Coordinates of C-alpha atoms in Angstrom, one line a residue:
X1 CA -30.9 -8.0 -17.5
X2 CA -33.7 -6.1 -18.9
X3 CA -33.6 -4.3 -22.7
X4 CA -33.7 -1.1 -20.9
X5 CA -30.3 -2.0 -19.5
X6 CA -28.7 -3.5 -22.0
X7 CA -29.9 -0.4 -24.1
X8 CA -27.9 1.8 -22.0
X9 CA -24.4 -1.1 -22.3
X10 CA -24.8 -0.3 -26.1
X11 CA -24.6 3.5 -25.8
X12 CA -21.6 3.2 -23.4
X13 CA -20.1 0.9 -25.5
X14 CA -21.0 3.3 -28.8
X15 CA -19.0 6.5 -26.4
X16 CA -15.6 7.7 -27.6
X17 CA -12.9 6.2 -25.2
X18 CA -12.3 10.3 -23.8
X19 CA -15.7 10.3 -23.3
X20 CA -16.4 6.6 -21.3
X21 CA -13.4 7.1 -18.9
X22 CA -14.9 10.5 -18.4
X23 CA -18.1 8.9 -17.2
X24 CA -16.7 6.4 -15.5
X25 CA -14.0 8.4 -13.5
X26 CA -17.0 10.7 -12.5
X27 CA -18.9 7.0 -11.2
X28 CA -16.0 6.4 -9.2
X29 CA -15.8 10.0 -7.5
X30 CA -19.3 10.0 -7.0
X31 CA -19.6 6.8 -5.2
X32 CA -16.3 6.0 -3.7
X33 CA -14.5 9.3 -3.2
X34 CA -11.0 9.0 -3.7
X35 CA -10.6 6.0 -1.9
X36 CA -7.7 3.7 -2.9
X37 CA -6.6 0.8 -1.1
X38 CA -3.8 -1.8 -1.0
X39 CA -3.7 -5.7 -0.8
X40 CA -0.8 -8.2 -0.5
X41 CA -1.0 -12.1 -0.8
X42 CA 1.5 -14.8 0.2
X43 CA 1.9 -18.1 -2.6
X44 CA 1.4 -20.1 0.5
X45 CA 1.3 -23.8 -0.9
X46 CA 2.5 -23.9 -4.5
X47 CA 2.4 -26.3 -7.4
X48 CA 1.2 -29.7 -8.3
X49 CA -2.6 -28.2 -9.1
X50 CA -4.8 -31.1 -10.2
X51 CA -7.0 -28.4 -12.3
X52 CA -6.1 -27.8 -16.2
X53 CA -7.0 -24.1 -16.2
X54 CA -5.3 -23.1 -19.3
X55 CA -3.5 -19.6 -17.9
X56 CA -1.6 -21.4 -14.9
X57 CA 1.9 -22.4 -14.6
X58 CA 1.2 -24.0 -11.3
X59 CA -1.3 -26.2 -12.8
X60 CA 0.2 -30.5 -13.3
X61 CA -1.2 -30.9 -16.2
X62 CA 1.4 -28.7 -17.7
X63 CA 5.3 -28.5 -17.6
X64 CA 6.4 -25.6 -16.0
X65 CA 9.3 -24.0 -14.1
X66 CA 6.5 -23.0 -11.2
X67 CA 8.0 -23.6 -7.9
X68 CA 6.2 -26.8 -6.4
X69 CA 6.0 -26.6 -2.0
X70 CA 3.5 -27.9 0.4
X71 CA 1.8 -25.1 3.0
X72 CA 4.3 -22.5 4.3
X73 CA 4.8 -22.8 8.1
X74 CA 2.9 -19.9 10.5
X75 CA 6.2 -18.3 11.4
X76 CA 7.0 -17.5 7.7
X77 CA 3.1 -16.6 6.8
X78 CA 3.0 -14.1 9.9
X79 CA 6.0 -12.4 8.7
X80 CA 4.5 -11.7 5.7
X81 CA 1.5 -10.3 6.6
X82 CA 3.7 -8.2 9.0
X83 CA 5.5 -7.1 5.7
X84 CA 2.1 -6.2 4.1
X85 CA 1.2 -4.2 6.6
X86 CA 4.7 -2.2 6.7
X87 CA 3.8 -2.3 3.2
X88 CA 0.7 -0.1 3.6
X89 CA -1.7 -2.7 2.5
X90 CA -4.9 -3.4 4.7
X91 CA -5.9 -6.6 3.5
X92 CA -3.5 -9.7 3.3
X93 CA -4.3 -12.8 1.7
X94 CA -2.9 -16.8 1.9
X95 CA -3.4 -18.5 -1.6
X96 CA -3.1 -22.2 -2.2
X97 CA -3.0 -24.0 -5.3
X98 CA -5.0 -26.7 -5.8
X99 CA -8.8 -27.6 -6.2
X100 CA -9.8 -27.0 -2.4
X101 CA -8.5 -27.6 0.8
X102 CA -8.8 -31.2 2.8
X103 CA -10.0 -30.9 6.2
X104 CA -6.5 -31.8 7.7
X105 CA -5.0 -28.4 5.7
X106 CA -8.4 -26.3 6.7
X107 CA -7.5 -26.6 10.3
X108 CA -3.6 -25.7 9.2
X109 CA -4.7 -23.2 7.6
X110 CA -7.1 -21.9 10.5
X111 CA -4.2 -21.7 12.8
X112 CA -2.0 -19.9 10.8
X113 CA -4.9 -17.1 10.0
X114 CA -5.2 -17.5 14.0
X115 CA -1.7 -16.7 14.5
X116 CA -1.7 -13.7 12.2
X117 CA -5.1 -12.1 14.5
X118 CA -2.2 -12.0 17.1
X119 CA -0.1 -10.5 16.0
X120 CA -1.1 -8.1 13.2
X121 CA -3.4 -5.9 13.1
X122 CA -4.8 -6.4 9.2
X123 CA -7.5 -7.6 7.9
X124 CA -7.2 -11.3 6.8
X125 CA -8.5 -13.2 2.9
X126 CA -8.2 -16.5 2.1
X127 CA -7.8 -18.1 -1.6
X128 CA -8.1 -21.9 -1.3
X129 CA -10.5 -22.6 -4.1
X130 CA -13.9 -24.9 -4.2
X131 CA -14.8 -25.0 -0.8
X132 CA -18.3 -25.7 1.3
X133 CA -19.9 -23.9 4.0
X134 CA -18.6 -25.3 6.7
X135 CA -15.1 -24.6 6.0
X136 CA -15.5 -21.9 5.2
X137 CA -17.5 -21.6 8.7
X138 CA -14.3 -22.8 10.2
X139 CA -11.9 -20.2 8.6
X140 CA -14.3 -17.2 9.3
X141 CA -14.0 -18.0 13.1
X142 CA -10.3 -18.1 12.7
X143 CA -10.3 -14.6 11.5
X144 CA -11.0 -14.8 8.0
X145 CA -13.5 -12.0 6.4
X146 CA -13.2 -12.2 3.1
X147 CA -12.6 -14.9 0.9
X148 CA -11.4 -14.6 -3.0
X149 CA -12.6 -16.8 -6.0
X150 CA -12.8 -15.5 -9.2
X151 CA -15.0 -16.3 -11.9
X152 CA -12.3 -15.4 -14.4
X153 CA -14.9 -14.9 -17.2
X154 CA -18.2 -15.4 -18.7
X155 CA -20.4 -18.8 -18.4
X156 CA -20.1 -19.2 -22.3
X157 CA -16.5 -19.1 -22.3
X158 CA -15.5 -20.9 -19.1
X159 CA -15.0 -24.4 -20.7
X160 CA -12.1 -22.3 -23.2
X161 CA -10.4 -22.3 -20.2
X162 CA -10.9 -24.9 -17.5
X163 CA -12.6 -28.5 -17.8
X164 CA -11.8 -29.7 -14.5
X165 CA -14.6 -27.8 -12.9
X166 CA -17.1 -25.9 -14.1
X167 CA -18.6 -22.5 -14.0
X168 CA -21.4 -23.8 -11.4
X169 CA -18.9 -25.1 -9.1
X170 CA -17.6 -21.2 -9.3
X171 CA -20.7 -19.6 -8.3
X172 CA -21.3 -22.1 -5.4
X173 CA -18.6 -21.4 -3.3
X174 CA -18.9 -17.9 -3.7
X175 CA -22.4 -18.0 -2.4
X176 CA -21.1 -20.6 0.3
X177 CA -18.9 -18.0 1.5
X178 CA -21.5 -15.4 1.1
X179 CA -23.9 -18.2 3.3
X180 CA -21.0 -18.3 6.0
X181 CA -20.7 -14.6 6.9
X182 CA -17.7 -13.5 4.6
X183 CA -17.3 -10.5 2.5
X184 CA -16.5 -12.0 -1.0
X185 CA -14.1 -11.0 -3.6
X186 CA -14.2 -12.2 -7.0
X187 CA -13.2 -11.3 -10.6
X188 CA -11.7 -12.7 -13.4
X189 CA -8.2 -12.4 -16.3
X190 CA -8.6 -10.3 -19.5
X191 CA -7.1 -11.7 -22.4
X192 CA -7.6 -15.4 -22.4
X193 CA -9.3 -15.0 -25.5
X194 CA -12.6 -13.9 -24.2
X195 CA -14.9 -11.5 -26.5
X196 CA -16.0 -7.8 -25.1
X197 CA -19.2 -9.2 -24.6
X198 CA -17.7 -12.1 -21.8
X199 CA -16.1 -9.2 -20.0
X200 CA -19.2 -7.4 -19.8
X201 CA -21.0 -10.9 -19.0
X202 CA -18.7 -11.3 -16.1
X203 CA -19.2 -7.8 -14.4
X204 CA -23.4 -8.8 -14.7
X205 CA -22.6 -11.9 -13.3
X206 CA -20.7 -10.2 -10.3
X207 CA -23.4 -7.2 -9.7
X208 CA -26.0 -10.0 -9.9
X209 CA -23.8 -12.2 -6.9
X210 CA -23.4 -8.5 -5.2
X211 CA -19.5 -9.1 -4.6
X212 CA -17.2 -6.8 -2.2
X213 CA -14.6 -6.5 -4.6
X214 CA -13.3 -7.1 -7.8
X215 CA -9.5 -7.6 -8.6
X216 CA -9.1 -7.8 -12.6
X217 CA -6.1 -9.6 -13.2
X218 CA -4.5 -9.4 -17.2
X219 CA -3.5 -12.6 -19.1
X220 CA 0.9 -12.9 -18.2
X221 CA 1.4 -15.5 -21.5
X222 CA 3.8 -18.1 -20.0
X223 CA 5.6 -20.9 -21.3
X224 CA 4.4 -24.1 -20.9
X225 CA 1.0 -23.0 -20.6
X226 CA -1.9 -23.7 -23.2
X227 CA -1.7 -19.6 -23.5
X228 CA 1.4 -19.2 -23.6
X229 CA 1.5 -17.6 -27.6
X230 CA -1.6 -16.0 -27.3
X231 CA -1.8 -12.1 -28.6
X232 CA -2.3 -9.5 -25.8
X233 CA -5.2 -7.1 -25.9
X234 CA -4.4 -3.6 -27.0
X235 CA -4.2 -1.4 -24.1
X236 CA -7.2 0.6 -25.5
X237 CA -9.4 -2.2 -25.2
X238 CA -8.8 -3.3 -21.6
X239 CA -9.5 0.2 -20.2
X240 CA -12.8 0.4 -22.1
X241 CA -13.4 -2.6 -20.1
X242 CA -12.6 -1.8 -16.8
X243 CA -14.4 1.1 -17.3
X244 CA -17.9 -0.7 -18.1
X245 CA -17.0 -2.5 -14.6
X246 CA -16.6 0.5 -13.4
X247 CA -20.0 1.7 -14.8
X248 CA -21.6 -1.7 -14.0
X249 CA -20.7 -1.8 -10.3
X250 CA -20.4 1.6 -8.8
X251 CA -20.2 1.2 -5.2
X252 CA -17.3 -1.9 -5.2
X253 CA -13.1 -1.9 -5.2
X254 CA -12.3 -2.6 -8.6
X255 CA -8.8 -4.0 -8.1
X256 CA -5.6 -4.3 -10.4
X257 CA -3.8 -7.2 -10.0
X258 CA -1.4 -9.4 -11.7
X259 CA 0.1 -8.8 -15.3
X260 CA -1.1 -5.0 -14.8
X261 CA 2.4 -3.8 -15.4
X262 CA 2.9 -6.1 -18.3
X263 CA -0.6 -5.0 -19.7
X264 CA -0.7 -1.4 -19.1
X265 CA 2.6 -0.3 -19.1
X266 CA 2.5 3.3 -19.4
X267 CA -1.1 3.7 -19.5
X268 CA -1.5 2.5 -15.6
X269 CA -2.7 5.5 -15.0
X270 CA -5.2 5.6 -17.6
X271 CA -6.8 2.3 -16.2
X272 CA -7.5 4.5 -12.6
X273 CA -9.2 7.4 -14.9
X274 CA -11.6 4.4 -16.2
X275 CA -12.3 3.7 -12.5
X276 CA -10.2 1.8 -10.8
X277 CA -9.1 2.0 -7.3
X278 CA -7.0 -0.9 -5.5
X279 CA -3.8 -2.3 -6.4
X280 CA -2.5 -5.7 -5.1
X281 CA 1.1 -5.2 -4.3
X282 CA 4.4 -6.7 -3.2
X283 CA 3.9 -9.4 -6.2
X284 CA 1.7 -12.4 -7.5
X285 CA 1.7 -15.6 -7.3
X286 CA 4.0 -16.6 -8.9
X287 CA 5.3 -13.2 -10.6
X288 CA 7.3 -10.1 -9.5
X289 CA 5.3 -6.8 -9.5
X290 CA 6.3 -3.4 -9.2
X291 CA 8.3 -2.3 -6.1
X292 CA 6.1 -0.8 -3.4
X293 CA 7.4 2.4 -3.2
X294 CA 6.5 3.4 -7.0
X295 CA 2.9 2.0 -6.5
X296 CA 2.4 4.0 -3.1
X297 CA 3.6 6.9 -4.8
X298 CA 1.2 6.4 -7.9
X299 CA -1.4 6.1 -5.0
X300 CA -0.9 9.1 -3.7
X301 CA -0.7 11.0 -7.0
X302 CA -4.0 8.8 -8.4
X303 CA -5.6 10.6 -5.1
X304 CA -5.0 14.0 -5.6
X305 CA -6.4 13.9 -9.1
X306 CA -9.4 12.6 -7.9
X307 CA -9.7 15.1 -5.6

């Protein structure tokens, strides 16, 4: 990043809050229209994580109430994508804990993305962690396009919240996926304790890897976890923040995912006027959302004041 650029960060970051989600709304308008768009994901192998990131219930090195099950079977995965699509989302999305995938569960996995491009017609993301190419080659041919891994915040900070693997390993299998053909999605939590100045590190780091899209998720404190009793950030802050991605990366999906309701709570709107424009619905991982029909009305409102 040259001064010039970082000049201009400092003069966004100097703008009354009126004044950046002014700028940023217009950013979005300009470049994306009033586009907005749904996902959905299935928890489809929970629990028993060997990583220690410090956010996750689902992680063993923690004691949690997260429910603990191997790989879903295809009959239960494809009728959840066939309830996403219902849903109105156009991307659906198998997670799986853990730190990657073993060959035996990339072929499982492979069917059941397989079994979905038979039957329903959305377009298919996979979450599965640290990965290499040639799974990912695998999983692209099985109708895979885009795969998620977040950053989840800066390089300084990273080892705050996960020792178990390391920023580099991160940035590798994004690229592998990028290497393999796949659209890439990657993002990152606000709260964990991170500074402005990781937010705004993450977003450089994601215009420099020219992601697809960006889901921002917000810190849900819960018990058992490291973060648990951590303070939230005030609502003022966080849409500052997503509106400096907004500025940052013009032309991708800045998604809201999980603890967005818990984060934002009457101010979800406000977080679209700083340039948002995707929702995940339908619930998280391991947390009820909204129900669908509020967020598709929100959609629909969000879209007429952008027009």
């Amino acid at each position: 990043m040259d001064k010039e650029n970082r000049q201009e960060i400092e003069r966004w970051r100097q703008l009354s809050t009126a004044e950046l989600l002014a700028r940023a709304t217009a950013v979005k308008v300009a470049n994306r229209s009033d586009s907005f768009s749904f996902c959905s994901i299935i928890n489809a192998k929970s629990g028993k994580c060997s990583e220690d990131c410090r956010y996750c219930v689902q992680s063993a090195h923690y004691q949690t109430d997260a429910p603990i099950y191997p790989l879903k079977d295809t009959a239960e995965i494809v009728a959840a994508a066939e309830a996403a699509k219902e849903a109105g989302a156009s991307r659906f999305s198998m997670v799986t804990s853990g730190r990657g995938l073993t060959a035996a569960e990339v072929e499982a996995v492979a069917e059941r993305f397989a079994a979905i491009a038979r039957r329903v017609e959305i377009k298919l993301c996979g979450s599965f962690g640290i990965l290499d190419r040639d799974a990912l080659v695998r999983l692209k041919a099985a109708g895979m396009c885009r795969y998620h891994h977040n950053l989840e915040t800066s390089e300084r900070f990273f080892p705050e919240v996960t020792t178990t693997h390391t920023f580099a390993d991160r940035i590798a299998t994004i690229q592998a996926a990028q290497e393999a053909g796949l659209e890439v999605c990657a993002g990152g939590i606000f709260g964990l304790g991170e500074s402005e100045d990781d937010r705004i590190e993450m977003a450089l780091r994601l215009r420099e890897l020219a992601v697809d899209s960006v889901p921002l998720n917000f810190l849900i404190p819960l018990p058992g976890t490291p973060l648990a009793g951590i303070e939230p950030l005030p609502i003022r802050e966080i849409v500052r923040s997503i509106a400096i991605f907004r500025l940052l990366l013009p032309k991708v999906c800045i998604r809201l995912a999980g603890g967005r309701e818990t984060a934002l709570e009457d101010f979800l709107a406000t977080a679209f006027q700083a340039g948002a424009d995707g929702m995940m619905i339908g619930g998280y991982l391991t947390q009820r959302g909204r129900s669908v029909e509020a967020d598709r009305k929100f959609a629909r409102e969000m879209q007429q004041f952008w027009a």
